Amino acid sequence: MAFQMISGSQAAATAVQRVGVDLVAAYPITPQTAIVEALADFSAKGELGGEFVSVESEYAALACCNGAAATGARVFTATASHGLAYMHEMIHWCSGARFPIVMVNVNRTIGAPWCLDPDQGDSLSQRDTGWLQLYCANAQEVFDMVIQAFIIAEELLLPCMVVFDGFYISHTYEAVDVADADQVRKLVGPPAFAPQVIPGQPGNLHGLSTGETHLKLVKDRHQTMLRLPVLFNKINKAFAKQFGRSYNILETQIPSGAKRAIVAAGATAETVRWALPVLADTGLIQLRVFRPFPAAEIRQVIEENELTELLVVDRNCSVGMGGIFAQELRSALYELPKPPQVRSLILAGGVDLTEQMLVDLLQTTGNEENFALRWGDEF
Amino acid sequence: MKIAEINRQDEMIYPGHNACPGCGAALAVRYLTKALGKNIVLVLTASCWSIISGMPPLTALKCPILHCPFPSAGSVGSGVRRGLNARGHHDTTVVVLAGDGGTFDIGLQALSGAAQRNEDYIFVCYDNEAYMNTGMQTSSATPFGARTNTAPYPLYKEGEKKDIMQIMAAHTVPYAATATVAFPADLEEKLKTAQKVKGFRFIHILAPCPPGWGTESSDTIEVSRLAVATGFFPLYEVRNGTNWKLTVPADIKSASLSQYLGLQRRFKEMDDRRLNELQHEINRDYQRLLDQVAKVTAETQQ
Ligand SMILES: Cc1ncc(C[n+]2csc(CCOP(=O)(O)OP(=O)(O)O)c2C)c(N)n1
Ligand code: SF4
Ligand SMILES: [Mg+2]
């Protein structure tokens, strides 16, 4: 084991360096900047393995990755907030073209007005683009998920977004076990996916298609993405062998007898984990994977534990509908004969989750008016 | 080079592609692929060529075509070049093909970024002076005075055609050149030259479009020839942004602007005032080009 005191940003950049990539193209934006700088640093020292390209926009960053991935190159980019929004067209394109691109998104609000705090609305508004989305709760998870993202993306031929909260994770320092490159490369291997662009071989790649063809392609992407749970377990068996730790699609911590649980993704899940000892009879369900949505896994946890109440922490809000994780969860629960009550805590704008908030919330009873929905400014 | 010789070169374009009869864009790509040979990869952005290239699994070209979103061509080209290098394909020529919209307008940022980074590929703009894929709307390459479907009668395109070559020259790219389909030998030579240069290369090809311009499909070559003869579209090249050279001089005595415009229904309502204004713009730009060329000549004689 090789522990280093590093930030979440450094964990992400180090993981990319350990995996080894042919090309990184990126553009700076707070709070992602430290990742770009760290990768440029690796490149300057000749340790990146590939090229670092300083492009003129996030759109260009992903377009450049798209072009390189078409030739079979392993690529990486990172962004946040407005950068992710600006990429939107390319985000769809990469997935449709089946390029296994790995991208980190560091959660940040999207203006107006300008704000730097870690709202998850940036990544969640890319929900329907056909990218896998993995949410991390601490810097170690960032390091490990970035590594696994390359394996997942290249196996499924789908792009994968690794997401974590700005500042809470990107800028705080933690002890992270950063395995050395040899070990990581032993696990990940060289890029194994077939190039689409092959000199000398004619091909009309991603040209005009009919709606019927498009449907087949979308269906295939959907069915392929649903293979993740099995693949994830397989990867984590190998990961555990190599590094002595492993992950599940859902990370659950439910004390015996507890009939309620808090559902959270990203840094708030870590906060809840630390708060659990003071929250009586309450468990935690950490959503690690948002796409594909782990509906069956969630239903299983609920049925096995006979949970009757879920409190969903959403550091985001779909205006006109409410918390996005809560919403997705509700639709997953629809198939249960006796679904639990779903309560929602909305921390849009990226406001902090405190232990006191959770204590207050869990004291509110079903008879009270504000039981189902609470906003972060009400405490 | 003689036209007979060009005709003997291997065809890279298949018969039965989707272009309209007399399409200058199809002809431009036919010549440029002949010039560059088989070991090329074409990055293709949204444009008429997205349609001309055919519906996969069919294809119109004997080389890989990678389609990409409209604003992205310049950046995708960078990725393809670097990706091919990473995989050892250093000898493959990467060509990015875009229309005037994908070059002058929505693609300008990516183009500028790639040019400034001196990315090692050839960016080819075929310029039919409007958004033709979507049905002839104004672009910033549309000449002053032309009618389009976003400047319908009694409106007309206001403002001058953007001078993309000066913009590229200002990026000091190693090689930039203009060409058009009435001068295939000039076009081919420029592409062969470009292929030997390292770094960013830019080729601006005027490509008449019969349905968009309102010309007869049999007039494509004549229109293209008149564009050069009148000085409306001079044929030249510029190295490193400073070394200007005229390759086919204008021949103003043999051709008038009204003759050029007269073949195109998009200029049908052009009155004398507008004609004079356009003539003034052409004269001014042609003179500037002559001055740039003369400056180079004077310097080399010193
Ligand atoms: C972001 C975006 N906006 C608009 C379009 C629609 N569109 C496709 S091709 C095109 C015009 C292309 O014009 P140009 O680049 O001049 O090529 P031409 O069609 O004339 O060959 C437009 C507007 C698009 N594909 N993407
Ligand atoms: S509309 Fe014009 S550019 Fe497009 S295919 Fe037809 S002739 Fe060619
Ligand atoms: Mg056009």
XYZ file of C-alpha atoms and ligand atoms in Angstrom:
716
model
C 0.000 0.000 0.000
C 1.150 3.513 -0.821
C -0.810 6.119 1.064
C -0.517 9.763 0.067
C -2.245 12.822 1.525
C -3.890 14.153 -1.611
C -7.019 15.939 -2.752
C -9.821 14.339 -4.724
C -8.531 16.175 -7.779
C -5.073 14.723 -7.333
C -6.611 11.304 -6.781
C -8.394 11.581 -10.136
C -5.309 12.769 -12.017
C -3.090 10.159 -10.368
C -5.524 7.397 -11.312
C -5.418 8.523 -14.955
C -1.630 8.535 -14.864
C -1.571 5.069 -13.283
C -3.897 3.663 -15.958
C -1.904 5.282 -18.774
C -3.682 7.132 -21.558
C -2.805 8.099 -25.119
C -4.371 11.520 -24.898
C -5.826 13.982 -22.430
C -7.607 17.031 -23.830
C -9.009 19.446 -21.301
C -10.019 22.997 -20.530
C -9.926 24.591 -17.078
C -12.954 25.436 -14.938
C -13.354 25.726 -11.174
C -13.450 23.331 -9.343
C -11.907 20.930 -11.883
C -8.782 23.008 -12.613
C -6.482 21.121 -10.266
C -7.072 17.919 -12.258
C -6.046 19.572 -15.522
C -2.970 21.082 -13.931
C -1.950 17.814 -12.328
C -2.258 16.008 -15.657
C -0.285 18.735 -17.422
C 2.322 18.259 -14.715
C 2.533 14.520 -15.319
C 2.847 15.278 -19.010
C 5.631 17.820 -18.442
C 7.565 15.192 -16.484
C 6.987 12.632 -19.215
C 4.912 10.472 -16.888
C 1.527 10.670 -18.575
C 2.225 8.014 -21.182
C 0.454 10.061 -23.847
C -0.149 13.638 -24.898
C -1.770 16.482 -23.013
C -3.614 18.813 -25.406
C -4.536 22.301 -24.236
C -7.630 22.966 -26.294
C -9.707 26.108 -26.722
C -12.937 24.926 -25.079
C -14.618 22.007 -23.330
C -16.474 21.292 -26.529
C -13.108 20.946 -28.265
C -11.786 18.806 -25.413
C -14.469 16.191 -25.856
C -14.410 16.493 -29.661
C -10.660 15.869 -29.620
C -11.139 12.848 -27.320
C -13.868 11.672 -29.682
C -11.521 11.812 -32.687
C -8.701 10.027 -30.893
C -10.996 7.338 -29.481
C -12.196 6.671 -33.033
C -8.677 5.502 -33.860
C -8.579 3.178 -30.837
C -6.715 5.519 -28.509
C -7.426 5.612 -24.776
C -8.454 9.131 -23.772
C -9.513 11.150 -20.772
C -10.998 14.553 -20.033
C -12.385 16.344 -17.011
C -14.739 19.243 -16.533
C -17.473 20.755 -14.361
C -20.632 22.798 -14.514
C -20.716 25.173 -17.489
C -17.974 23.129 -19.124
C -20.118 20.014 -19.031
C -23.146 21.932 -20.278
C -21.062 23.357 -23.117
C -20.052 19.822 -24.151
C -23.616 18.616 -24.354
C -23.768 17.903 -28.092
C -20.500 15.960 -28.008
C -21.606 14.071 -24.890
C -24.491 12.586 -26.856
C -22.295 11.963 -29.889
C -19.604 10.005 -28.023
C -22.152 7.629 -26.633
C -23.945 7.131 -29.942
C -20.589 6.471 -31.588
C -19.688 3.936 -28.838
C -16.421 5.617 -27.881
C -15.214 4.378 -24.463
C -14.213 7.810 -23.190
C -13.680 8.408 -19.489
C -14.526 11.842 -18.129
C -14.487 13.233 -14.612
C -17.129 15.775 -13.748
C -16.635 17.746 -10.582
C -20.088 18.870 -9.488
C -20.759 22.583 -9.496
C -23.849 24.755 -9.858
C -24.781 26.128 -13.260
C -25.629 29.849 -13.464
C -27.221 32.311 -13.548
C -26.106 33.636 -11.163
C -22.486 32.548 -11.016
C -21.881 30.172 -8.161
C -19.072 27.737 -7.411
C -20.797 25.447 -4.918
C -21.227 21.753 -5.626
C -24.754 21.216 -6.984
C -25.150 17.881 -8.814
C -27.418 19.380 -11.454
C -24.598 19.558 -14.004
C -24.005 15.812 -14.260
C -27.628 14.902 -13.642
C -28.744 17.050 -16.552
C -26.638 14.738 -18.745
C -28.732 11.832 -17.467
C -30.189 10.876 -20.836
C -27.053 11.043 -22.947
C -26.136 7.359 -22.756
C -23.118 7.750 -20.461
C -22.569 5.604 -17.416
C -22.394 7.708 -14.270
C -20.494 6.714 -11.123
C -20.722 8.938 -8.017
C -17.877 9.019 -5.490
C -18.096 9.806 -1.797
C -14.412 10.370 -0.993
C -10.984 10.667 -2.595
C -10.203 6.949 -2.354
C -13.377 6.190 -4.244
C -12.358 8.763 -6.840
C -9.040 7.033 -7.398
C -10.611 3.592 -7.568
C -13.623 4.558 -9.693
C -11.508 6.354 -12.298
C -9.484 3.163 -12.713
C -12.585 1.010 -12.914
C -14.256 3.453 -15.307
C -11.659 2.656 -17.978
C -12.299 -1.076 -17.628
C -16.071 -0.593 -17.702
C -16.078 1.821 -20.647
C -13.799 -0.317 -22.781
C -15.686 -3.503 -21.980
C -19.140 -2.063 -22.725
C -17.988 0.387 -25.420
C -19.861 3.146 -23.648
C -18.458 6.383 -22.257
C -18.259 6.665 -18.485
C -18.510 9.730 -16.272
C -16.947 9.673 -12.818
C -18.624 12.300 -10.668
C -17.748 13.893 -7.354
C -18.613 17.048 -5.434
C -16.594 20.187 -5.976
C -14.553 21.348 -2.971
C -15.973 18.766 -0.538
C -14.053 16.124 -2.435
C -12.024 17.921 -5.096
C -10.260 20.266 -2.682
C -10.077 18.390 0.617
C -7.081 16.236 1.411
C -7.391 12.646 2.505
C -5.088 9.691 2.875
C -5.479 7.785 -0.375
C -3.939 4.448 -1.244
C -2.512 5.222 -4.663
C -1.339 1.938 -6.024
C 1.637 2.176 -8.359
C 1.254 2.147 -12.127
C 2.498 -1.423 -12.562
C -0.206 -2.798 -10.319
C -2.923 -0.682 -11.905
C -1.839 -1.559 -15.428
C -1.790 -5.224 -14.520
C -5.470 -4.888 -13.722
C -6.539 -2.570 -16.541
C -4.277 -3.714 -19.372
C -3.641 -1.793 -22.585
C -6.642 -0.433 -24.550
C -8.320 -3.507 -25.956
C -11.168 -2.045 -27.966
C -11.158 -2.117 -31.754
C -10.351 1.094 -33.622
C -13.205 2.333 -35.803
C -11.013 4.414 -38.110
C -8.519 2.177 -39.853
C -6.350 3.737 -42.561
C -6.810 1.953 -45.866
C -10.147 0.508 -44.854
C -13.137 2.393 -46.315
C -16.010 3.033 -43.939
C -18.780 5.586 -43.548
C -18.688 5.987 -39.777
C -21.707 7.557 -38.098
C -23.192 8.924 -41.307
C -26.881 9.333 -41.939
C -29.159 6.609 -40.547
C -32.869 5.907 -40.568
C -35.051 6.099 -37.481
C -35.321 2.311 -37.526
C -31.536 1.930 -37.472
C -31.308 4.515 -34.734
C -33.833 2.611 -32.626
C -31.788 -0.573 -32.901
C -28.654 1.280 -31.864
C -30.352 2.918 -28.877
C -31.790 -0.425 -27.816
C -28.377 -2.002 -28.031
C -26.821 0.756 -25.925
C -29.576 0.351 -23.338
C -29.215 -3.402 -23.135
C -25.443 -3.125 -23.040
C -25.535 -0.629 -20.196
C -27.747 -2.949 -18.190
C -24.855 -5.423 -18.177
C -23.033 -3.189 -15.717
C -24.096 -4.865 -12.428
C -22.615 -8.220 -13.424
C -19.515 -6.595 -14.874
C -19.068 -4.385 -11.817
C -19.039 -7.380 -9.498
C -16.548 -9.152 -11.707
C -14.251 -6.140 -11.832
C -14.437 -5.712 -8.086
C -13.499 -9.320 -7.425
C -10.309 -8.744 -9.400
C -9.882 -5.336 -7.775
C -10.147 -6.856 -4.301
C -7.513 -9.437 -5.191
C -5.145 -6.750 -6.407
C -5.792 -3.970 -3.905
C -7.609 -5.518 -0.952
C -10.722 -3.394 -1.270
C -13.825 -3.539 -3.406
C -17.117 -1.866 -4.136
C -20.761 -2.635 -4.763
C -23.230 -0.885 -7.033
C -25.142 0.048 -3.893
C -23.235 0.474 -0.652
C -25.639 -0.316 2.161
C -25.175 0.010 5.868
C -28.417 -0.877 7.588
C -28.429 -1.668 11.323
C -30.506 -4.720 12.141
C -34.062 -3.796 12.863
C -33.793 -0.371 11.209
C -36.844 0.337 9.068
C -35.674 3.538 7.494
C -32.666 4.552 5.455
C -31.093 7.658 4.035
C -30.330 7.496 0.323
C -27.433 9.651 -0.890
C -24.888 9.897 -3.695
C -21.502 11.588 -3.614
C -20.077 13.462 -0.628
C -23.394 13.571 1.235
C -23.240 9.787 1.479
C -19.969 10.118 3.374
C -21.551 12.682 5.718
C -24.427 10.318 6.401
C -22.022 7.439 7.007
C -20.270 9.445 9.717
C -23.589 10.581 11.191
C -25.115 7.090 11.390
C -24.033 6.439 15.020
C -26.122 9.378 16.252
C -29.113 8.609 14.024
C -31.173 5.991 15.801
C -32.436 3.028 13.795
C -31.452 4.512 10.494
C -29.432 3.018 7.673
C -27.580 4.320 4.623
C -27.994 3.403 0.986
C -25.208 4.955 -1.029
C -25.996 5.243 -4.728
C -22.686 4.630 -6.445
C -24.108 4.146 -9.899
C -26.753 6.446 -11.317
C -26.667 5.195 -14.909
C -27.623 2.451 -15.285
C -30.083 3.134 -12.462
C -29.811 0.275 -9.939
C -33.584 -0.168 -9.622
C -33.607 -3.930 -9.021
C -30.792 -3.699 -6.476
C -32.638 -0.992 -4.551
C -35.857 -2.958 -4.519
C -33.973 -5.941 -3.200
C -32.438 -3.964 -0.328
C -35.831 -2.563 0.581
C -37.547 -5.928 0.535
C -34.801 -7.729 2.422
C -34.759 -5.111 5.151
C -38.500 -4.375 5.051
C -37.758 -0.662 4.901
C -40.785 1.600 5.264
C -39.201 5.031 4.970
C -36.504 6.444 2.703
C -35.048 9.893 3.106
C -33.347 10.983 -0.107
C -30.657 13.638 -0.010
C -30.602 15.525 -3.297
C -27.929 18.135 -3.844
C -29.806 19.182 -6.954
C -33.296 20.064 -8.051
C -35.182 19.544 -11.269
C -37.215 22.721 -11.132
C -40.877 21.843 -11.474
C -40.372 18.277 -10.263
C -38.015 18.228 -7.279
C -34.975 16.201 -6.256
C -33.726 14.055 -9.126
C -32.485 11.074 -7.124
C -35.793 11.043 -5.214
C -37.680 11.067 -8.468
C -35.685 8.229 -9.992
C -36.079 6.264 -6.800
C -39.844 6.706 -6.741
C -40.143 5.295 -10.216
C -37.949 2.323 -9.260
C -40.169 1.640 -6.232
C -43.372 1.671 -8.244
C -43.116 -2.061 -8.862
C -43.051 -2.926 -5.163
C -46.348 -4.131 -3.670
C -45.748 -2.032 -0.538
C -43.305 0.740 -1.442
C -41.746 2.716 1.393
C -42.539 6.380 1.896
C -40.052 8.578 0.082
C -39.013 11.825 1.718
C -36.874 14.397 0.031
C -34.246 16.786 1.321
C -33.158 19.261 -1.322
C -29.741 20.846 -0.980
C -29.697 22.432 -4.442
C -27.068 25.117 -4.837
C -24.675 22.678 -3.220
C -25.363 23.651 0.380
C -23.786 21.651 3.162
C -25.421 18.629 4.754
C -25.097 18.690 8.545
C -25.673 16.055 11.157
C -28.176 18.400 12.808
C -30.261 18.541 9.631
C -30.515 14.782 9.637
C -31.377 14.642 13.332
C -34.111 17.284 12.865
C -35.506 15.567 9.820
C -35.705 12.166 11.407
C -37.621 13.631 14.335
C -40.319 14.982 12.010
C -43.268 12.601 11.932
C -45.591 11.691 9.096
C -48.313 13.912 10.572
C -46.309 17.063 10.043
C -46.820 19.128 6.920
C -43.184 19.337 5.923
C -42.575 15.595 6.259
C -42.275 14.770 2.546
C -40.183 17.669 1.322
C -37.615 19.845 3.069
C -35.215 22.423 1.651
C -31.705 23.034 2.928
C -32.516 26.604 4.009
C -35.177 25.514 6.504
C -32.829 24.401 9.257
C -0.623 18.837 -65.102
C -3.166 18.151 -67.846
C -6.800 17.279 -67.263
C -6.242 14.017 -69.141
C -3.600 13.116 -66.614
C -5.950 13.879 -63.723
C -8.586 11.710 -65.302
C -6.134 8.803 -65.411
C -5.483 9.019 -61.652
C -7.292 6.507 -59.452
C -10.810 7.526 -58.533
C -11.443 7.710 -54.803
C -15.093 8.597 -55.255
C -17.622 5.965 -56.262
C -20.216 6.621 -58.937
C -23.763 6.868 -57.614
C -23.106 9.324 -54.775
C -25.910 11.607 -53.628
C -24.803 15.012 -54.966
C -26.983 17.096 -57.278
C -25.961 17.226 -60.949
C -23.195 19.764 -61.439
C -22.298 19.867 -57.738
C -19.029 21.746 -57.238
C -18.570 20.196 -53.794
C -18.590 16.658 -55.202
C -16.128 17.654 -57.898
C -13.851 19.351 -55.372
C -13.652 16.206 -53.261
C -13.141 14.067 -56.339
C -10.060 16.093 -57.271
C -8.695 16.442 -53.785
C -8.915 12.735 -53.042
C -7.275 11.951 -56.380
C -4.450 14.271 -55.419
C -3.954 12.879 -51.926
C -4.203 9.185 -52.715
C -5.475 6.208 -50.764
C -3.827 6.642 -47.393
C -6.131 9.325 -46.069
C -8.737 9.593 -43.341
C -11.549 12.055 -43.907
C -13.176 13.793 -40.962
C -16.499 15.087 -42.186
C -18.731 17.595 -40.485
C -22.432 18.307 -41.025
C -22.890 19.671 -44.532
C -24.109 18.637 -47.972
C -21.266 16.139 -47.902
C -22.947 14.344 -44.963
C -25.579 13.452 -47.536
C -23.341 13.054 -50.578
C -21.276 10.468 -48.678
C -24.251 8.104 -48.643
C -26.104 6.148 -45.997
C -23.980 3.571 -44.154
C -23.164 0.815 -44.817
C -22.944 2.426 -48.267
C -20.208 4.956 -48.794
C -19.174 7.352 -51.541
C -15.428 7.294 -50.876
C -12.696 4.680 -50.849
C -11.243 5.929 -47.571
C -12.472 5.970 -43.969
C -14.980 8.771 -43.338
C -15.557 9.818 -39.737
C -18.645 12.001 -39.369
C -18.718 14.522 -36.548
C -21.030 17.207 -35.122
C -21.271 20.522 -36.951
C -19.052 22.769 -34.765
C -16.487 20.081 -33.959
C -14.525 19.350 -37.149
C -11.356 21.223 -36.219
C -11.123 19.508 -32.845
C -12.082 16.032 -34.030
C -9.335 16.338 -36.648
C -6.841 17.055 -33.858
C -7.934 13.939 -32.015
C -7.827 11.725 -35.096
C -4.338 12.939 -36.015
C -2.973 12.395 -32.530
C -4.792 9.104 -32.155
C -3.365 7.813 -35.452
C 0.095 8.923 -34.356
C -0.317 7.083 -31.061
C -1.139 3.959 -33.037
C 1.786 4.352 -35.404
C -0.065 5.600 -38.499
C 2.235 8.575 -39.041
C 2.026 8.336 -42.835
C -1.726 8.666 -43.043
C -2.916 12.096 -44.180
C -5.798 13.429 -42.119
C -8.213 15.655 -44.025
C -10.957 17.584 -42.310
C -13.742 18.512 -44.700
C -16.272 21.210 -43.886
C -18.589 23.522 -45.750
C -18.428 27.278 -45.396
C -20.828 27.136 -42.429
C -18.660 24.543 -40.690
C -15.611 26.716 -41.366
C -16.520 30.418 -41.324
C -19.325 30.268 -38.748
C -20.100 27.482 -36.289
C -16.740 25.759 -36.838
C -14.549 28.856 -36.616
C -13.581 28.436 -32.961
C -12.433 24.850 -33.434
C -10.667 25.820 -36.659
C -8.854 28.685 -34.976
C -7.830 26.498 -32.035
C -6.460 23.786 -34.303
C -4.657 26.300 -36.541
C -3.091 28.016 -33.558
C -1.894 24.664 -32.163
C -0.523 23.943 -35.621
C -2.257 20.567 -35.686
C -0.791 18.328 -38.333
C -3.632 17.911 -40.811
C -5.267 19.484 -43.882
C -8.474 21.430 -43.280
C -10.456 21.726 -46.492
C -13.361 24.116 -46.729
C -15.580 23.682 -49.752
C -17.354 26.975 -50.012
C -20.760 27.031 -51.680
C -21.449 30.358 -49.997
C -24.457 29.340 -47.882
C -25.929 26.591 -45.725
C -26.965 24.265 -48.511
C -27.700 21.109 -46.528
C -30.533 22.954 -44.821
C -31.691 24.663 -48.002
C -29.660 27.770 -48.859
C -29.596 30.029 -45.818
C -27.167 32.920 -45.355
C -23.727 32.153 -43.946
C -20.910 34.593 -43.351
C -19.420 33.293 -46.619
C -22.441 34.448 -48.599
C -21.389 37.337 -50.848
C -22.864 40.788 -50.484
C -26.028 41.212 -52.502
C -27.023 37.547 -52.845
C -30.535 36.371 -52.126
C -30.906 33.440 -49.731
C -33.810 31.839 -47.926
C -33.012 33.828 -44.798
C -32.548 36.960 -46.885
C -35.465 36.522 -49.310
C -36.559 39.200 -51.775
C -36.713 42.158 -51.213
C -33.935 41.463 -48.734
C -30.425 40.486 -49.750
C -27.250 39.499 -47.908
C -25.940 42.605 -46.164
C -22.313 42.865 -45.212
C -19.267 41.460 -46.941
C -18.175 37.863 -47.291
C -15.851 37.052 -44.421
C -12.239 36.845 -45.583
C -11.333 33.459 -44.142
C -7.942 33.347 -45.886
C -6.769 36.529 -44.177
C -7.932 35.031 -40.891
C -5.963 31.852 -41.532
C -2.935 33.823 -42.666
C -3.134 35.786 -39.417
C -2.753 32.426 -37.639
C 0.575 32.094 -39.521
C -0.301 28.563 -40.600
C 2.431 26.846 -42.624
C 0.303 26.601 -45.750
C -3.005 28.059 -46.916
C -4.352 28.183 -50.444
C -7.468 28.882 -52.467
C -8.670 26.686 -55.315
C -11.736 26.040 -57.392
C -13.098 23.323 -59.632
C -12.515 25.091 -62.963
C -8.768 24.797 -62.302
C -8.263 21.150 -61.331
C -4.529 21.161 -62.008
C -4.050 24.156 -59.704
C -6.271 22.482 -57.100
C -4.363 19.198 -57.253
C -0.978 20.842 -57.118
C -1.968 22.771 -54.028
C -3.173 19.612 -52.304
C -0.024 17.744 -53.243
C 2.009 20.642 -51.895
C -0.080 20.720 -48.745
C 0.409 17.001 -48.243
C 4.173 17.487 -48.057
C 3.995 20.346 -45.553
C 3.979 19.552 -41.835
C 1.573 21.286 -39.462
C -1.717 22.965 -40.147
C -2.762 23.388 -43.749
C -5.884 25.137 -44.972
C -7.457 24.858 -48.416
C -10.369 27.080 -49.374
C -12.231 25.734 -52.420
C -14.965 27.707 -54.145
C -17.600 25.119 -55.063
C -20.545 26.313 -57.165
C -23.911 24.869 -56.201
C -26.484 24.833 -59.023
C -29.688 24.661 -56.934
C -28.422 27.140 -54.332
C -26.900 29.663 -56.695
C -29.560 29.276 -59.342
C -27.124 28.222 -62.041
C -27.468 25.610 -64.757
C -25.741 22.400 -63.733
C -23.847 22.571 -67.021
C -22.450 25.995 -65.984
C -20.561 24.905 -62.847
C -17.154 25.116 -64.503
C -17.939 28.370 -66.294
C -19.157 30.010 -63.075
C -16.071 28.773 -61.252
C -13.845 30.109 -64.060
C -15.533 33.519 -64.042
C -15.151 33.791 -60.250
C -11.402 33.639 -60.785
C -11.256 35.744 -63.943
C -13.214 38.606 -62.355
C -11.007 38.653 -59.282
C -14.002 37.690 -57.139
C -12.172 34.522 -56.031
C -8.425 34.859 -56.682
C -6.294 31.728 -56.734
C -3.255 32.046 -54.507
C -1.324 30.483 -51.682
C 0.298 31.839 -48.554
C 3.034 30.233 -46.505
C 3.536 31.012 -42.828
C 1.088 33.886 -43.108
C 3.570 36.092 -44.922
C 4.712 34.514 -48.162
C 1.925 35.287 -50.654
C 1.871 33.948 -54.188
C -0.731 34.328 -56.921
C -1.090 31.056 -58.826
C -3.720 32.032 -61.424
C -3.984 35.781 -61.997
C -7.378 37.367 -62.598
C -8.179 38.249 -66.184
C -10.428 41.280 -65.794
C -10.364 42.158 -69.461
C -11.919 38.822 -70.374
C -14.705 38.829 -67.828
C -17.003 41.262 -66.067
C -18.674 40.979 -62.696
C -22.132 41.334 -64.232
C -21.325 38.421 -66.512
C -20.438 36.330 -63.443
C -23.511 37.381 -61.492
C -25.740 37.098 -64.548
C -25.362 33.323 -64.587
C -26.708 33.083 -61.016
C -30.354 33.640 -60.131
C -29.430 34.484 -56.518
C -28.186 37.858 -57.866
C -31.223 38.479 -60.070
C -32.358 41.574 -58.164
C -28.867 43.080 -57.922
C -29.113 46.775 -58.886
C -26.269 49.018 -60.072
C -25.634 50.497 -56.649
C -25.116 47.060 -55.130
C -23.130 45.891 -58.119
C -20.770 48.859 -57.695
C -20.460 48.181 -54.011
C -19.512 44.557 -54.654
C -17.120 45.614 -57.416
C -15.474 48.041 -55.002
C -15.015 45.264 -52.428
C -13.497 42.950 -55.049
C -11.111 45.616 -56.339
C -10.003 46.548 -52.848
C -9.328 42.940 -51.806
C -7.628 42.029 -55.066
C -5.374 45.067 -54.761
C -4.497 44.117 -51.196
C -3.584 40.650 -52.405
C -1.424 42.088 -55.206
C 0.300 44.316 -52.629
C 0.965 41.327 -50.371
C 2.405 39.397 -53.323
C 4.456 42.401 -54.496
C 5.914 42.862 -51.028
C 7.160 39.268 -51.077
C 8.599 39.707 -54.571
C 10.383 42.909 -53.536
C 11.826 41.255 -50.434
C 13.147 38.237 -52.318
C 14.803 40.511 -54.896
C 16.616 42.498 -52.213
C -25.351 22.495 -34.013
C -26.027 22.322 -35.314
N -26.790 23.325 -35.810
C -27.407 23.176 -36.989
C -27.286 22.022 -37.705
C -28.023 21.872 -39.005
N -27.158 21.926 -40.144
C -26.629 20.817 -40.710
S -25.681 21.110 -42.031
C -26.003 22.775 -41.932
C -25.488 23.733 -42.935
C -24.146 23.387 -43.416
O -23.692 24.462 -44.175
P -22.235 24.428 -44.747
O -21.275 24.192 -43.653
O -22.031 25.661 -45.529
O -22.218 23.144 -45.669
P -23.162 22.892 -46.941
O -24.422 22.272 -46.432
O -23.386 24.185 -47.596
O -22.418 21.920 -47.789
C -26.816 23.062 -40.838
C -27.269 24.412 -40.495
C -26.472 20.997 -37.142
N -26.267 19.827 -37.751
N -25.863 21.190 -35.965
S -27.179 21.521 -52.806
Fe -25.381 22.275 -53.839
S -23.627 21.660 -52.605
Fe -25.398 20.463 -51.961
S -25.230 18.578 -53.142
Fe -26.574 19.957 -54.282
S -25.175 21.033 -55.648
Fe -23.924 20.062 -54.120
Mg -22.171 25.862 -47.583
